[in-house]
PDB file of C-alpha atoms and ligand atoms in Angstrom:
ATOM      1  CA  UNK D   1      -5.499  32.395 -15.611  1.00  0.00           C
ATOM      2  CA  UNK D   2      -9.350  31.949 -14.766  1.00  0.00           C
ATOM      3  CA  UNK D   3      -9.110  28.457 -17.190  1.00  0.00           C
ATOM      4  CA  UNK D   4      -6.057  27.472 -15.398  1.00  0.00           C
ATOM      5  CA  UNK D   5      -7.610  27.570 -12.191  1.00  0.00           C
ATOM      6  CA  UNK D   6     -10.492  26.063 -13.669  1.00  0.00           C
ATOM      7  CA  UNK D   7      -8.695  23.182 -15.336  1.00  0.00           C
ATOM      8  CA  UNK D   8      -6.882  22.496 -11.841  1.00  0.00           C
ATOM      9  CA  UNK D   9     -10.241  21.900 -10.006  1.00  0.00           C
ATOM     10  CA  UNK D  10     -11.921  19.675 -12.837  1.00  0.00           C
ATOM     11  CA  UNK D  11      -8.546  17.429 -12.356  1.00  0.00           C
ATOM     12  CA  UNK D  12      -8.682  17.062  -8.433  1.00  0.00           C
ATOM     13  CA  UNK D  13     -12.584  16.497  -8.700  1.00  0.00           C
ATOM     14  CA  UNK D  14     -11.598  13.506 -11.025  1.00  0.00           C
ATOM     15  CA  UNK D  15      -9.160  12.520  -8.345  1.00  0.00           C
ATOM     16  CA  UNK D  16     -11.364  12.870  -5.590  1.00  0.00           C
ATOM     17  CA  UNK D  17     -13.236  10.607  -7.713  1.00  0.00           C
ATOM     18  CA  UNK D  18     -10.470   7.553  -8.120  1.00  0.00           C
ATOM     19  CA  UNK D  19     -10.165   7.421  -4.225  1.00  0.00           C
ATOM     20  CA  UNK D  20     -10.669   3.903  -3.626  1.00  0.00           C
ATOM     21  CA  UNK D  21     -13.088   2.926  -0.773  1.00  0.00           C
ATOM     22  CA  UNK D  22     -11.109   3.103   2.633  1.00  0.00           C
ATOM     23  CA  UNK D  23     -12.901   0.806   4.447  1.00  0.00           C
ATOM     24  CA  UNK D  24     -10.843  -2.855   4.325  1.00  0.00           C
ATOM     25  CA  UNK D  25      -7.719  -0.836   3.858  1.00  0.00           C
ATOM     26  CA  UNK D  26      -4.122  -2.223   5.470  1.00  0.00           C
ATOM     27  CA  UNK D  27      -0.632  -0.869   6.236  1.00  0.00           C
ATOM     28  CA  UNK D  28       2.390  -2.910   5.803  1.00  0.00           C
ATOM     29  CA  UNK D  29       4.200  -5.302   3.175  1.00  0.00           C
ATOM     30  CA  UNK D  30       3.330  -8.970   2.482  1.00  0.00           C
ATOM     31  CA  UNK D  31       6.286 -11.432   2.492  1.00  0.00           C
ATOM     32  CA  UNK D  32       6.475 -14.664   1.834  1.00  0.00           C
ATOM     33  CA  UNK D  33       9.054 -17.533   3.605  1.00  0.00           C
ATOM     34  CA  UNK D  34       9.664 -21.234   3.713  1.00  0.00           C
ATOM     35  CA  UNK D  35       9.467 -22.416   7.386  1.00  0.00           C
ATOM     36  CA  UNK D  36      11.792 -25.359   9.032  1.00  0.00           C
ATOM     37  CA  UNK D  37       9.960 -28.174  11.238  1.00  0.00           C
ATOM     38  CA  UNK D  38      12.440 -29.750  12.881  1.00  0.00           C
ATOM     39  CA  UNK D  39      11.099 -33.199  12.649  1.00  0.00           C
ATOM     40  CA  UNK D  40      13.810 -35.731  12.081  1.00  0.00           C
ATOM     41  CA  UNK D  41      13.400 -37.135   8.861  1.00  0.00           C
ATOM     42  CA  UNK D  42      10.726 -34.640   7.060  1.00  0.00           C
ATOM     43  CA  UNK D  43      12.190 -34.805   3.612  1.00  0.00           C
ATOM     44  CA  UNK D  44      10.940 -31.069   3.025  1.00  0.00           C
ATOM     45  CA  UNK D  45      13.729 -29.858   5.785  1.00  0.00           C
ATOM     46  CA  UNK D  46      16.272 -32.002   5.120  1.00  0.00           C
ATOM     47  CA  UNK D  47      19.863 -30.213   5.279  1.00  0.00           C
ATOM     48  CA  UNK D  48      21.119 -29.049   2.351  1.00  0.00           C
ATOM     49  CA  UNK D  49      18.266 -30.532   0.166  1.00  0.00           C
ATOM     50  CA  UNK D  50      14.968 -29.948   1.404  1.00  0.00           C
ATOM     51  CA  UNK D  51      13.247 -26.410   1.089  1.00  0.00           C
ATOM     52  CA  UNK D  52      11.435 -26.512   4.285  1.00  0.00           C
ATOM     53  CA  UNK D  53       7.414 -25.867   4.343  1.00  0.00           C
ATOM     54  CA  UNK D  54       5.620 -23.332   2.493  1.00  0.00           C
ATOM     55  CA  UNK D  55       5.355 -20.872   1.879  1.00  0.00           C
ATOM     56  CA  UNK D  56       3.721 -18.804   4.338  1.00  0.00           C
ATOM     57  CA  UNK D  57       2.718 -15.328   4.194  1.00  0.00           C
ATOM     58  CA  UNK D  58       3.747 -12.435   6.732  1.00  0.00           C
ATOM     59  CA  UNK D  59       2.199  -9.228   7.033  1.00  0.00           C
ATOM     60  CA  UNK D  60       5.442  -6.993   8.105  1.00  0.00           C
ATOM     61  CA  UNK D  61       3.877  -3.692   9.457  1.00  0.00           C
ATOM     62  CA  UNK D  62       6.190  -0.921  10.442  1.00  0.00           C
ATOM     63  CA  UNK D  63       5.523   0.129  14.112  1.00  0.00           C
ATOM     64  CA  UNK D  64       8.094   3.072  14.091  1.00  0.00           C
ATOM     65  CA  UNK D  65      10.974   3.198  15.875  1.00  0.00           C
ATOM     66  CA  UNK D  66      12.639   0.296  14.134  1.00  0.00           C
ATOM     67  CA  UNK D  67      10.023  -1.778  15.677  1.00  0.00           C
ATOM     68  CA  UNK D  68       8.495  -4.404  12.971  1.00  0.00           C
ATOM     69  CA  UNK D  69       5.138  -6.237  13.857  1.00  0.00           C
ATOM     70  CA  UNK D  70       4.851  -9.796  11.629  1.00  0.00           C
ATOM     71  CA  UNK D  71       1.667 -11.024  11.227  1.00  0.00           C
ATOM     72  CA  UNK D  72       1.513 -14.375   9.665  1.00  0.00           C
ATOM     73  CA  UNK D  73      -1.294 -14.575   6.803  1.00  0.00           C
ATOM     74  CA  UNK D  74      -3.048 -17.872   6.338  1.00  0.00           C
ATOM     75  CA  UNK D  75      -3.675 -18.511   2.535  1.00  0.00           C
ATOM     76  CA  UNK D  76      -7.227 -18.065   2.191  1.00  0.00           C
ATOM     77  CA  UNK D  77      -6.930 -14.142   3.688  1.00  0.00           C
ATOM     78  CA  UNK D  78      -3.766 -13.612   1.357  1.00  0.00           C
ATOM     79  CA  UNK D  79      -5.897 -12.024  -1.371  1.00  0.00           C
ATOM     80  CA  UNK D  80      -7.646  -9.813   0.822  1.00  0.00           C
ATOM     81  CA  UNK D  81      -4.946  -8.400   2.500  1.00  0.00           C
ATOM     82  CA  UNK D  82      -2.965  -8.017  -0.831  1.00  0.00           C
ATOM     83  CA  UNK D  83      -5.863  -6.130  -1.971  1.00  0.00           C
ATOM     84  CA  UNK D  84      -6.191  -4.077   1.350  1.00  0.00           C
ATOM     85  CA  UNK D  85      -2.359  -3.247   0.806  1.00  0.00           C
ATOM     86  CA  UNK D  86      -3.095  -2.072  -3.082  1.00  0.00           C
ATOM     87  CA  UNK D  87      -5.798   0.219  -1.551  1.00  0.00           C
ATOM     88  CA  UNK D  88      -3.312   1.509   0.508  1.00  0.00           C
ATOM     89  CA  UNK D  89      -0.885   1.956  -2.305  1.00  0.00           C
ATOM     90  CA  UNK D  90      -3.747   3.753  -4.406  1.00  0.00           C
ATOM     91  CA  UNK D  91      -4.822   5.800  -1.474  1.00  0.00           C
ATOM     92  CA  UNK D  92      -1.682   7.191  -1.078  1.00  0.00           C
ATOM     93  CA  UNK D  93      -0.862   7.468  -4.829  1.00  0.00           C
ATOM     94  CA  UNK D  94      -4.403   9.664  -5.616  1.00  0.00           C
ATOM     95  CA  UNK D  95      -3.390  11.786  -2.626  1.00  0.00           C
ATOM     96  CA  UNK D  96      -0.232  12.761  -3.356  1.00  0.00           C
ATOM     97  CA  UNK D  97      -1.598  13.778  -6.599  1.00  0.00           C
ATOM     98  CA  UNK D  98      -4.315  15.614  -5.264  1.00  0.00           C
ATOM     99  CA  UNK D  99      -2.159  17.667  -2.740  1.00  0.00           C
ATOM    100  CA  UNK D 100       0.009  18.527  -5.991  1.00  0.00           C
ATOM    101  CA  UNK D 101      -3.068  19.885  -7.779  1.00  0.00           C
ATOM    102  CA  UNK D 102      -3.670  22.108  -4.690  1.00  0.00           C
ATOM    103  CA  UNK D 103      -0.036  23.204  -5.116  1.00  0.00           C
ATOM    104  CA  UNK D 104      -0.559  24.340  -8.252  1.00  0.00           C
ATOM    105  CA  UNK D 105      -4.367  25.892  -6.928  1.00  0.00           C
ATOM    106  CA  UNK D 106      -2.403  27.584  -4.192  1.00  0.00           C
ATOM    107  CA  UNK D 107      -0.152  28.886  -6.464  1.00  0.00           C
ATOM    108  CA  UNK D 108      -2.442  30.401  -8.968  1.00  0.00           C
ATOM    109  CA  UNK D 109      -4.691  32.065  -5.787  1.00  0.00           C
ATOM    110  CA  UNK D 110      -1.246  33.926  -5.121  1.00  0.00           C
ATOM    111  CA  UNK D 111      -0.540  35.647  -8.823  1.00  0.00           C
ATOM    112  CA  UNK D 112      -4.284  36.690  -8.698  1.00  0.00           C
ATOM    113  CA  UNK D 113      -4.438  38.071  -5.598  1.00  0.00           C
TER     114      UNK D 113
HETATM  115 ZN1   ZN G 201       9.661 -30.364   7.773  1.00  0.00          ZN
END
């Protein structure tokens, strides 16, 4: 029972260890769309044949309540913020994995006590 303990807080140290670096972190979902410029004649938006301009990237960021903030993206901070959003992803990944191991932890402190 000792080991098992033992074996749980070995795994959340490595854990603790994959945590990604917070700092340039970013909520939300990136999404890209074609975009319609009304000009008369622009051969990209012409009806039924054109696909319009694009595409651009929005950053759609849940405010709660139904409420949806879009943030357009211009191309040369679309890496970035894709790799803000992974962080996110990983962040949130490690820590639910970490909060499992301290499941387990609590767990184990309860059939020793
Ligand atoms: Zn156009």
């Amino acid at each position: 029972m000792k080991d098992r303990t033992a074996d749980l807080i070995t795994s959340r140290k490595r854990l603790v260890q994959q945590m990604p670096d917070p700092s340039a972190v970013l909520p939300g979902s990136l999404l890209s769309r074609m975009v319609r410029c009304n000009k008369p004649g622009c051969r990209y938006c012409e009806k039924g044949k054109g696909k319009g301009h694009g595409p651009i990237w929005i950053l759609s960021v849940s405010l709660g309540n139904r409420r949806v903030r879009q943030i357009p993206i211009p191309t040369e901070l679309k890496i970035e913020v894709e790799e803000g959003l992974q962080t996110f992803a990983q962040m949130q990944k490690v820590l639910k994995q970490i909060a499992q191991v301290n499941l387990e932890l609590l767990a184990e402190r309860k059939r020793r006590r």
